[in-house]
XYZ file of C-alpha atoms in Angstrom:
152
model
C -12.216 -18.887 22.756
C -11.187 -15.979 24.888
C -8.913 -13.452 22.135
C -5.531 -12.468 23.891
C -4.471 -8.922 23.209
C -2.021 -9.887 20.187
C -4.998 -11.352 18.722
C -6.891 -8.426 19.457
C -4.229 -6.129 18.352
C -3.832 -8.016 14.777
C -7.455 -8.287 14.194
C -7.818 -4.665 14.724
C -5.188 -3.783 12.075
C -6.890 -6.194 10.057
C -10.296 -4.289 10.500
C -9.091 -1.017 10.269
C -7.561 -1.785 6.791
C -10.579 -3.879 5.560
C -8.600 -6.780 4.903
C -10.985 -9.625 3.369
C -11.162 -12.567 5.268
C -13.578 -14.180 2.938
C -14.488 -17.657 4.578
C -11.873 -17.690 6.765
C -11.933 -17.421 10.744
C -9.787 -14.433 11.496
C -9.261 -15.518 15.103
C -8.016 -19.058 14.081
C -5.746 -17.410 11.580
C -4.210 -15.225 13.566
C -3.852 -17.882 16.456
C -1.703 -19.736 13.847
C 0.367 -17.042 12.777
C 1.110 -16.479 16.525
C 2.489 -19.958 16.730
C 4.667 -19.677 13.738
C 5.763 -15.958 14.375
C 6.069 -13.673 16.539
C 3.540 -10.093 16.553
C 5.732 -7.633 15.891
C 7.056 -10.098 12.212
C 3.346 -10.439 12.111
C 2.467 -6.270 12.025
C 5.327 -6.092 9.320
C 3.717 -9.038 7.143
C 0.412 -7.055 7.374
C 2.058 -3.589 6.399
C 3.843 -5.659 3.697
C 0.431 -6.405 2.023
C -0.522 -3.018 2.743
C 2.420 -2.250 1.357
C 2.242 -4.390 -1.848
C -1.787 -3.539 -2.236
C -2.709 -7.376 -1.229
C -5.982 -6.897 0.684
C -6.756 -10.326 1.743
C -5.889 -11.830 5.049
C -4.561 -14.901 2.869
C -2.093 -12.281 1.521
C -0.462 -11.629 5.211
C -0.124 -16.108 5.533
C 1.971 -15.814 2.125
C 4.106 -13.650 2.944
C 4.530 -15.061 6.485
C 5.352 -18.531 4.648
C 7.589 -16.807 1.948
C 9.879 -14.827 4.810
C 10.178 -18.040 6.181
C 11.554 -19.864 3.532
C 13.707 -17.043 3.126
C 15.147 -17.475 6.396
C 13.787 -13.840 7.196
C 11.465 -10.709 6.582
C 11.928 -8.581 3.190
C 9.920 -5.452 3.708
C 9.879 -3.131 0.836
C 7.872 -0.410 2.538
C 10.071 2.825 4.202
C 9.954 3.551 7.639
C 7.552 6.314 6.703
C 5.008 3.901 5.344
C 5.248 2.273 7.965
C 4.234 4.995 10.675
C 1.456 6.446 8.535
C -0.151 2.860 8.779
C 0.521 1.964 12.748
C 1.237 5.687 14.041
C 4.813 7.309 15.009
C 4.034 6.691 18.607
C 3.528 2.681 17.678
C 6.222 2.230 15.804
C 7.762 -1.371 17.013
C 12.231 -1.276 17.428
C 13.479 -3.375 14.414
C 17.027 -1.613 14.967
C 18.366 -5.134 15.501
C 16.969 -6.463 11.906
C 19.731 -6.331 9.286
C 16.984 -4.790 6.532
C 15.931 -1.616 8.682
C 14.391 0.206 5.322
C 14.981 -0.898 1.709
C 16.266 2.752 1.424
C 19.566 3.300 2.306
C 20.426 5.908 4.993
C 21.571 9.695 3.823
C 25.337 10.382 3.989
C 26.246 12.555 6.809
C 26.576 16.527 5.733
C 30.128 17.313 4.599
C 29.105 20.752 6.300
C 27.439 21.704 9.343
C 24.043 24.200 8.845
C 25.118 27.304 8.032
C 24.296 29.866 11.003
C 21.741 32.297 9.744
C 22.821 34.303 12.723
C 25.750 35.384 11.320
C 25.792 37.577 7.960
C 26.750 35.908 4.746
C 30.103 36.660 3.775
C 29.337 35.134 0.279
C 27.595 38.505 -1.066
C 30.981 40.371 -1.047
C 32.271 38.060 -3.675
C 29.638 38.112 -5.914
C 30.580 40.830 -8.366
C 27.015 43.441 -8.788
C 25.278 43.272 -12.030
C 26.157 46.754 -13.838
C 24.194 47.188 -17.171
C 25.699 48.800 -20.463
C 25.870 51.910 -21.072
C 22.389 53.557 -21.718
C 24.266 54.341 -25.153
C 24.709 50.784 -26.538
C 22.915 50.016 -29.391
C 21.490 47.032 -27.295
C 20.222 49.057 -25.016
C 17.982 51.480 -27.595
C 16.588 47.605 -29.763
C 15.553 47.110 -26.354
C 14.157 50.025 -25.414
C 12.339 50.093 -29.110
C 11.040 47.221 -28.402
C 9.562 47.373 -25.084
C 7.905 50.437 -26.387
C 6.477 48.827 -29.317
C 4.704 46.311 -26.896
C 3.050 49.201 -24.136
C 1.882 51.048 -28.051
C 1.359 48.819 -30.395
């Protein structure tokens, strides 16, 4: 049986993870997955079990089976996970999938970035720190004290 490069491309994932396949023929595995999903649902399934610590290629069929009861794919990894495992540069385009990231995305800034250009005009409103007079009675404890500690 000639591997196509899905096959190829799975099984490699597969390897480089060390998924056990125990008795089972990778090949004919992934050849079945194929015909019930597509790759790319595939890649997430095998992130998922990444993901979820499942090291077993039986893990990946589960939760192949399981999304499709559910009538769809619920990843729980971020999109982060998910490029340290394939690599930013293979990350697949789920933009159309309803669940792009368990995490919801950040709020837009109610301000733009400040330009560090220009000066900050805050400082002028901060009123300087001016210390008691050197008379207080504060200000001799302390002194006492900090003298007590350099001569003890």
């Amino acid at each position: 049986m000639v591997a196509s490069p899905q096959i190829t491309e799975i099984r490699q994932l597969l390897a480089d993870y060390s998924f056990d396949a125990g008795n089972e023929d990778v090949n004919l595995l992934v050849a079945e997955w194929l015909q019930q999903a597509d790759s790319n649902l595939i890649h997430q399934a095998i992130i998922e079990a990444l993901y979820q610590g499942r090291y077993k290629v039986v893990s990946v069929g589960q939760i192949l089976n399981l999304w499709k009861r559910r009538g769809g794919p619920l990843r729980h990894y971020t999109r982060e996970f998910e490029s340290i495992i394939l690599g930013p540069s293979n990350l697949p385009d789920f933009s159309e999938s309803p669940d792009e990231s368990v995490t919801p995305p950040l709020p837009p800034r109610s301000q733009p970035p400040q330009d560090l250009s220009e000066p900050d005009k805050t400082a002028d409103t901060i009123c300087p720190f001016v210390p008691e007079s050197p008379e207080s009675d504060q200000y001799h404890r302390l002194q006492a004290f900090a003298r007590s500690m350099v001569n003890p």
